């Protein structure tokens, strides 16, 4: 079912591509091709994804659309990274960065710098693990790590100049990845939390997902299995809901490792305090929804999740009050349970699109009105 939907989405993107071609809108034509490439990647057809992204890159190059070309190189680098072709991925990330610099696009520069750093960290780690030709491997590992440090400083300076949450998030993400690589797990966890906050501020869910994965790995290495599982399960759930297959698969691999590590414990302590125990609230009738009752239910759930007995300002963003991305998932799921028949259902990105109690209440009220069955209709 999922692959069928992705196939339909790819066809729609290709139809859009044709329309943009007829309109001579090369930028949008390139983006439509990249959307088609992403659909292929999500459905597991990496070859077709590569082919489509390459076509988009050539189109952008012929049309002298430097910014679009950079996005294409970034997409190709990511695909090669997912495929394990690290050397090629590194070269393409460098080309993406060159294009972004020429366009003076801060966000694209930050994205490309971060991708280059992550790829070269992985290459360095591979050389470090190489038991053969030890001297040569050590030299190569050192060279790639030198590149990482160089680009990490470049990214730090970019984040200072740009003063944009996304650039700050990318810089902190890179630092956390290096700290994890060096074995500084506590520092990596603190920096990852900083990066996650900045990603949340810039509404970048992919960044949030990557931070959950990084924190899961750090907790696992520290043998903090409960925390590792909680962070990784959040990444897995988000990845599944949003269709990011590579992230979902990565998270499942980490969960399997957590399970194996827990099984090695002499006395496994598998009881985990997931979230505060949620109150049992009767289901609400969306056909005759009382707005005040709904607002009280939302506020009750939020107070339990953030552990507060004080009154909550309904206009204040919930993440400012301590509602994490993981707890936001819990909030959405419990609201969905007490609102059966709501159409459309509450979005996965609820807390990002509707950050306060008031905005959540307004969303549910609007959806409930659209879900009501007209009188006289069976």
Short mmCIF file of C-alpha atoms in Angstrom, two decimals:
data_model
loop_
_atom_site.label_atom_id
_atom_site.label_comp_id
_atom_site.label_asym_id
_atom_site.label_seq_id
_atom_site.Cartn_x
_atom_site.Cartn_y
_atom_site.Cartn_z
CA UNK A 1 0.00 0.00 0.00
CA UNK A 2 2.79 2.36 0.96
CA UNK A 3 4.79 1.63 -2.22
CA UNK A 4 1.62 2.10 -4.29
CA UNK A 5 1.14 5.58 -2.80
CA UNK A 6 4.79 6.43 -3.45
CA UNK A 7 4.42 5.26 -7.05
CA UNK A 8 1.42 7.54 -7.48
CA UNK A 9 3.36 10.41 -5.90
CA UNK A 10 6.25 9.82 -8.30
CA UNK A 11 3.90 9.89 -11.28
CA UNK A 12 2.36 13.13 -10.02
CA UNK A 13 5.84 14.66 -9.66
CA UNK A 14 6.74 13.65 -13.20
CA UNK A 15 3.49 15.14 -14.50
CA UNK A 16 4.34 18.36 -12.67
CA UNK A 17 7.80 18.22 -14.22
CA UNK A 18 6.23 18.13 -17.71
CA UNK A 19 4.00 21.11 -16.90
CA UNK A 20 6.96 23.14 -15.63
CA UNK A 21 8.93 22.17 -18.74
CA UNK A 22 6.13 23.52 -20.93
CA UNK A 23 6.17 26.73 -18.88
CA UNK A 24 9.98 26.95 -19.25
CA UNK A 25 10.30 27.09 -15.44
CA UNK A 26 13.58 25.23 -15.06
CA UNK A 27 13.93 25.68 -11.28
CA UNK A 28 10.55 24.08 -10.59
CA UNK A 29 11.19 21.41 -13.20
CA UNK A 30 14.37 20.42 -11.37
CA UNK A 31 12.57 20.35 -8.02
CA UNK A 32 9.79 18.19 -9.48
CA UNK A 33 12.40 15.71 -10.70
CA UNK A 34 14.00 15.67 -7.25
CA UNK A 35 10.61 14.94 -5.69
CA UNK A 36 10.23 12.02 -8.09
CA UNK A 37 13.72 10.86 -7.08
CA UNK A 38 12.80 11.03 -3.41
CA UNK A 39 9.68 8.93 -4.03
CA UNK A 40 11.83 6.28 -5.71
CA UNK A 41 14.32 6.34 -2.84
CA UNK A 42 11.57 5.98 -0.23
CA UNK A 43 10.12 3.02 -2.11
CA UNK A 44 13.53 1.34 -2.10
CA UNK A 45 14.40 1.80 -5.79
CA UNK A 46 17.81 3.41 -5.33
CA UNK A 47 18.86 2.93 -8.96
CA UNK A 48 15.85 4.84 -10.26
CA UNK A 49 16.32 7.50 -7.58
CA UNK A 50 19.94 7.98 -8.69
CA UNK A 51 18.95 8.11 -12.34
CA UNK A 52 16.24 10.72 -11.75
CA UNK A 53 18.43 12.89 -9.50
CA UNK A 54 21.21 12.76 -12.09
CA UNK A 55 18.75 13.87 -14.76
CA UNK A 56 17.72 16.79 -12.52
CA UNK A 57 21.37 17.72 -12.00
CA UNK A 58 22.12 17.75 -15.72
CA UNK A 59 19.03 19.86 -16.37
CA UNK A 60 20.07 22.39 -13.72
CA UNK A 61 23.60 22.49 -15.10
CA UNK A 62 22.45 23.09 -18.70
CA UNK A 63 20.07 25.83 -17.54
CA UNK A 64 22.85 27.42 -15.41
CA UNK A 65 20.69 27.14 -12.27
CA UNK A 66 23.53 26.99 -9.78
CA UNK A 67 21.39 26.79 -6.61
CA UNK A 68 19.23 24.03 -8.06
CA UNK A 69 22.35 22.20 -9.20
CA UNK A 70 23.70 22.33 -5.65
CA UNK A 71 20.50 20.79 -4.29
CA UNK A 72 20.84 18.02 -6.89
CA UNK A 73 24.43 17.31 -5.85
CA UNK A 74 23.28 17.19 -2.22
CA UNK A 75 20.56 14.69 -3.12
CA UNK A 76 23.03 12.52 -5.04
CA UNK A 77 25.49 12.65 -2.14
CA UNK A 78 22.77 11.53 0.27
CA UNK A 79 21.77 8.66 -2.02
CA UNK A 80 25.39 7.51 -2.32
CA UNK A 81 25.72 7.74 1.45
CA UNK A 82 22.66 5.54 1.95
CA UNK A 83 24.15 3.11 -0.57
CA UNK A 84 27.46 3.02 1.29
CA UNK A 85 29.49 4.69 -1.45
CA UNK A 86 31.26 7.05 0.90
CA UNK A 87 34.07 8.27 -1.37
CA UNK A 88 31.62 9.27 -4.12
CA UNK A 89 29.26 10.77 -1.55
CA UNK A 90 32.07 12.95 -0.17
CA UNK A 91 32.94 14.30 -3.64
CA UNK A 92 29.31 15.13 -4.36
CA UNK A 93 28.81 16.83 -1.00
CA UNK A 94 31.83 19.01 -1.83
CA UNK A 95 30.27 19.96 -5.18
CA UNK A 96 26.98 20.78 -3.43
CA UNK A 97 28.90 23.04 -1.05
CA UNK A 98 30.65 24.82 -3.94
CA UNK A 99 27.29 25.57 -5.60
CA UNK A 100 25.76 26.77 -2.31
CA UNK A 101 28.68 29.15 -1.70
CA UNK A 102 28.36 30.67 -5.16
CA UNK A 103 24.67 31.28 -4.52
CA UNK A 104 25.35 32.66 -1.01
CA UNK A 105 22.68 30.31 0.37
CA UNK A 106 23.39 29.99 4.10
CA UNK A 107 21.04 27.08 4.73
CA UNK A 108 22.29 25.08 1.76
CA UNK A 109 25.89 25.77 2.80
CA UNK A 110 25.10 24.53 6.31
CA UNK A 111 23.38 21.40 4.99
CA UNK A 112 26.24 20.59 2.64
CA UNK A 113 28.92 21.24 5.25
CA UNK A 114 27.14 18.97 7.71
CA UNK A 115 26.75 16.23 5.11
CA UNK A 116 30.45 16.48 4.20
CA UNK A 117 31.39 16.24 7.89
CA UNK A 118 29.19 13.21 8.54
CA UNK A 119 30.47 11.38 5.46
CA UNK A 120 34.13 12.01 6.26
CA UNK A 121 33.61 10.95 9.87
CA UNK A 122 32.28 7.66 8.56
CA UNK A 123 35.25 7.29 6.20
CA UNK A 124 37.67 8.07 9.04
CA UNK A 125 35.97 5.47 11.22
CA UNK A 126 36.28 2.85 8.48
CA UNK A 127 40.01 3.49 8.18
CA UNK A 128 40.43 3.36 11.95
CA UNK A 129 38.81 -0.07 11.99
CA UNK A 130 41.06 -1.34 9.20
CA UNK A 131 43.45 -3.86 10.72
CA UNK A 132 45.38 -4.33 7.45
CA UNK A 133 48.03 -1.86 6.28
CA UNK A 134 47.80 -0.20 9.68
CA UNK A 135 50.16 2.71 9.02
CA UNK A 136 48.45 3.67 5.76
CA UNK A 137 44.98 3.32 7.29
CA UNK A 138 45.94 5.49 10.25
CA UNK A 139 47.28 8.16 7.90
CA UNK A 140 44.08 8.14 5.82
CA UNK A 141 41.92 8.28 8.94
CA UNK A 142 43.88 11.28 10.17
CA UNK A 143 43.55 13.06 6.83
CA UNK A 144 39.78 12.64 6.74
CA UNK A 145 39.45 13.75 10.34
CA UNK A 146 41.50 16.85 9.51
CA UNK A 147 38.97 17.67 6.80
CA UNK A 148 36.18 17.18 9.32
CA UNK A 149 37.74 19.64 11.77
CA UNK A 150 38.34 22.16 8.99
CA UNK A 151 34.74 22.05 7.78
CA UNK A 152 33.39 22.01 11.32
CA UNK A 153 35.12 25.33 12.00
CA UNK A 154 33.78 26.69 8.71
CA UNK A 155 30.28 25.64 9.75
CA UNK A 156 30.68 27.24 13.18
CA UNK A 157 31.64 30.57 11.62
CA UNK A 158 28.77 30.32 9.14
CA UNK A 159 26.30 29.76 11.99
CA UNK A 160 27.66 32.84 13.77
CA UNK A 161 27.29 35.01 10.65
CA UNK A 162 23.89 33.72 9.61
CA UNK A 163 22.24 33.77 13.06
CA UNK A 164 19.62 31.32 11.80
CA UNK A 165 18.31 28.42 13.93
CA UNK A 166 18.87 25.90 11.15
CA UNK A 167 22.54 26.86 10.70
CA UNK A 168 23.02 26.74 14.48
CA UNK A 169 21.40 23.30 14.53
CA UNK A 170 23.71 22.00 11.80
CA UNK A 171 26.77 23.32 13.63
CA UNK A 172 25.73 21.71 16.93
CA UNK A 173 24.84 18.51 15.06
CA UNK A 174 28.35 18.36 13.61
CA UNK A 175 29.96 18.96 17.00
CA UNK A 176 27.82 16.25 18.60
CA UNK A 177 28.76 13.78 15.86
CA UNK A 178 32.47 14.49 16.41
CA UNK A 179 32.08 14.18 20.18
CA UNK A 180 30.37 10.82 19.72
CA UNK A 181 33.16 9.74 17.37
CA UNK A 182 35.75 10.67 20.00
CA UNK A 183 33.91 8.83 22.78
CA UNK A 184 32.82 11.96 24.68
CA UNK A 185 29.31 10.61 25.20
CA UNK A 186 28.07 12.97 27.88
CA UNK A 187 29.22 15.99 25.89
CA UNK A 188 27.66 14.52 22.75
CA UNK A 189 24.30 14.14 24.51
CA UNK A 190 24.34 17.73 25.75
CA UNK A 191 25.29 19.09 22.34
CA UNK A 192 22.71 16.89 20.60
CA UNK A 193 20.02 18.33 22.86
CA UNK A 194 21.11 21.84 21.83
CA UNK A 195 20.97 20.81 18.18
CA UNK A 196 17.53 19.24 18.64
CA UNK A 197 16.17 22.43 20.19
CA UNK A 198 17.46 24.45 17.24
CA UNK A 199 16.05 21.93 14.75
CA UNK A 200 12.69 22.14 16.51
CA UNK A 201 12.83 25.94 16.36
CA UNK A 202 13.43 25.75 12.61
CA UNK A 203 10.73 23.04 12.22
CA UNK A 204 13.22 20.63 10.65
CA UNK A 205 11.89 17.16 11.46
CA UNK A 206 14.67 15.31 9.67
CA UNK A 207 17.19 17.04 11.93
CA UNK A 208 15.14 16.07 14.99
CA UNK A 209 15.10 12.46 13.79
CA UNK A 210 18.87 12.41 13.35
CA UNK A 211 19.33 13.79 16.84
CA UNK A 212 17.16 11.04 18.29
CA UNK A 213 19.37 8.51 16.49
CA UNK A 214 22.58 10.15 17.70
CA UNK A 215 21.31 10.29 21.28
CA UNK A 216 20.22 6.67 21.05
CA UNK A 217 23.73 5.65 19.94
CA UNK A 218 25.35 7.71 22.71
CA UNK A 219 23.09 6.23 25.40
CA UNK A 220 23.69 2.74 24.04
CA UNK A 221 27.46 3.16 24.24
CA UNK A 222 27.07 4.42 27.82
CA UNK A 223 24.94 1.32 28.50
CA UNK A 224 21.98 3.51 29.42
CA UNK A 225 19.61 1.10 27.73
CA UNK A 226 16.32 2.64 28.82
CA UNK A 227 17.27 6.08 27.49
CA UNK A 228 18.76 4.52 24.35
CA UNK A 229 15.55 2.65 23.64
CA UNK A 230 13.31 5.67 24.27
CA UNK A 231 15.32 7.93 21.93
CA UNK A 232 15.62 5.27 19.22
CA UNK A 233 11.94 4.28 19.38
CA UNK A 234 11.01 7.95 18.89
CA UNK A 235 13.23 8.08 15.79
CA UNK A 236 11.77 4.82 14.49
CA UNK A 237 8.18 5.98 15.00
CA UNK A 238 8.75 9.37 13.38
CA UNK A 239 10.68 7.78 10.53
CA UNK A 240 7.87 5.31 9.85
CA UNK A 241 5.13 7.95 10.03
CA UNK A 242 6.97 10.40 7.78
CA UNK A 243 8.16 7.80 5.29
CA UNK A 244 11.91 8.15 5.89
CA UNK A 245 12.81 4.52 5.31
CA UNK A 246 16.58 4.82 5.81
CA UNK A 247 16.11 6.48 9.20
CA UNK A 248 13.50 3.92 10.22
CA UNK A 249 15.78 1.03 9.21
CA UNK A 250 18.74 2.62 11.00
CA UNK A 251 16.64 2.98 14.15
CA UNK A 252 15.48 -0.64 13.98
CA UNK A 253 19.09 -1.78 13.68
CA UNK A 254 19.98 0.18 16.82
CA UNK A 255 16.95 -1.28 18.64
CA UNK A 256 18.15 -4.78 17.78
CA UNK A 257 21.56 -3.94 19.20
CA UNK A 258 19.95 -2.56 22.36
CA UNK A 259 17.96 -5.77 22.74
CA UNK A 260 21.11 -7.86 22.29
CA UNK A 261 23.01 -5.78 24.85
CA UNK A 262 20.17 -6.02 27.36
CA UNK A 263 20.14 -9.81 26.95
CA UNK A 264 23.81 -9.89 28.02
CA UNK A 265 23.05 -8.34 31.40
CA UNK A 266 23.16 -10.74 34.37
CA UNK A 267 19.82 -9.45 35.59
CA UNK A 268 18.22 -7.44 32.80
CA UNK A 269 16.19 -4.55 34.09
CA UNK A 270 13.66 -4.29 31.34
CA UNK A 271 11.04 -2.20 33.12
CA UNK A 272 11.34 1.18 31.63
CA UNK A 273 9.62 4.35 32.73
CA UNK A 274 8.35 5.47 29.34
CA UNK A 275 6.18 8.46 30.09
CA UNK A 276 4.01 9.56 33.00
CA UNK A 277 0.87 7.47 33.38
CA UNK A 278 -1.83 9.16 31.37
CA UNK A 279 -5.32 9.73 32.81
CA UNK A 280 -8.23 7.66 31.53
CA UNK A 281 -10.43 10.16 29.69
CA UNK A 282 -13.80 9.20 28.12
CA UNK A 283 -13.97 9.47 24.35
CA UNK A 284 -15.34 12.74 23.00
CA UNK A 285 -18.14 12.85 20.47
CA UNK A 286 -16.83 14.72 17.42
CA UNK A 287 -20.42 15.07 16.20
CA UNK A 288 -21.27 17.25 19.21
CA UNK A 289 -17.92 18.50 20.46
CA UNK A 290 -17.84 20.81 23.47
CA UNK A 291 -14.91 23.19 22.89
CA UNK A 292 -14.40 23.91 26.59
CA UNK A 293 -14.29 20.20 27.44
CA UNK A 294 -11.84 19.64 24.59
CA UNK A 295 -9.58 22.46 25.80
CA UNK A 296 -9.64 21.01 29.33
CA UNK A 297 -8.66 17.57 28.01
CA UNK A 298 -5.74 18.98 26.01
CA UNK A 299 -4.59 20.96 29.03
CA UNK A 300 -4.90 17.92 31.30
CA UNK A 301 -2.75 15.78 29.00
CA UNK A 302 -0.12 18.51 28.69
CA UNK A 303 0.07 19.07 32.45
CA UNK A 304 0.60 15.36 33.06
CA UNK A 305 3.26 15.09 30.36
CA UNK A 306 5.32 18.07 31.53
CA UNK A 307 4.75 17.27 35.21
CA UNK A 308 3.12 20.56 36.19
CA UNK A 309 0.19 21.34 38.48
CA UNK A 310 0.27 25.06 37.68
CA UNK A 311 -2.16 26.71 35.25
CA UNK A 312 -0.89 26.68 31.66
CA UNK A 313 -1.02 29.67 29.36
CA UNK A 314 -3.05 28.32 26.39
CA UNK A 315 -1.22 30.66 23.99
CA UNK A 316 2.31 29.69 25.01
CA UNK A 317 4.24 27.21 22.81
CA UNK A 318 4.25 23.87 24.61
CA UNK A 319 7.89 23.11 23.79
CA UNK A 320 8.88 26.21 25.76
CA UNK A 321 7.27 24.55 28.78
CA UNK A 322 9.19 21.30 28.48
CA UNK A 323 7.15 19.20 26.06
CA UNK A 324 9.78 17.28 24.11
CA UNK A 325 9.36 15.83 20.63
CA UNK A 326 8.94 12.36 22.16
CA UNK A 327 6.22 13.56 24.54
CA UNK A 328 4.56 15.40 21.66
CA UNK A 329 4.07 12.01 20.00
CA UNK A 330 2.42 10.74 23.17
CA UNK A 331 0.14 13.79 23.29
CA UNK A 332 -0.95 13.30 19.69
CA UNK A 333 -1.62 9.58 20.19
CA UNK A 334 -3.74 10.12 23.32
CA UNK A 335 -5.74 12.90 21.70
CA UNK A 336 -6.38 10.61 18.73
CA UNK A 337 -7.72 7.94 21.10
CA UNK A 338 -10.25 10.25 22.71
CA UNK A 339 -11.31 11.71 19.34
CA UNK A 340 -12.37 8.69 17.25
CA UNK A 341 -13.76 9.52 13.86
CA UNK A 342 -11.87 12.79 13.53
CA UNK A 343 -11.19 13.51 9.87
CA UNK A 344 -8.63 14.36 8.76
CA UNK A 345 -6.71 12.70 11.62
CA UNK A 346 -4.28 14.69 13.72
CA UNK A 347 -1.03 15.23 11.78
CA UNK A 348 2.25 13.63 12.78
CA UNK A 349 3.71 17.14 12.92
CA UNK A 350 1.00 18.35 15.33
CA UNK A 351 3.26 20.10 17.84
CA UNK A 352 5.23 21.88 15.12
CA UNK A 353 2.25 23.13 13.15
CA UNK A 354 0.02 23.81 16.17
CA UNK A 355 2.38 24.62 19.04
CA UNK A 356 -0.07 25.81 21.74
CA UNK A 357 -3.17 24.50 23.50
CA UNK A 358 -5.27 27.14 21.75
CA UNK A 359 -4.02 26.24 18.26
CA UNK A 360 -4.48 22.50 18.90
CA UNK A 361 -8.02 23.13 20.15
CA UNK A 362 -8.81 25.23 17.09
CA UNK A 363 -7.45 22.51 14.76
CA UNK A 364 -9.55 19.80 16.42
CA UNK A 365 -12.65 22.00 16.39
CA UNK A 366 -12.26 22.69 12.67
CA UNK A 367 -11.64 19.01 11.90
CA UNK A 368 -14.64 17.99 14.04
CA UNK A 369 -16.90 20.35 12.08
CA UNK A 370 -15.66 18.82 8.84
CA UNK A 371 -16.26 15.31 10.25
CA UNK A 372 -19.88 15.89 11.23
CA UNK A 373 -22.49 13.90 9.38
CA UNK A 374 -25.20 16.20 7.99
CA UNK A 375 -28.66 15.75 9.47
CA UNK A 376 -30.78 13.28 7.60
CA UNK A 377 -27.74 11.36 6.30
CA UNK A 378 -27.49 7.83 7.65
#
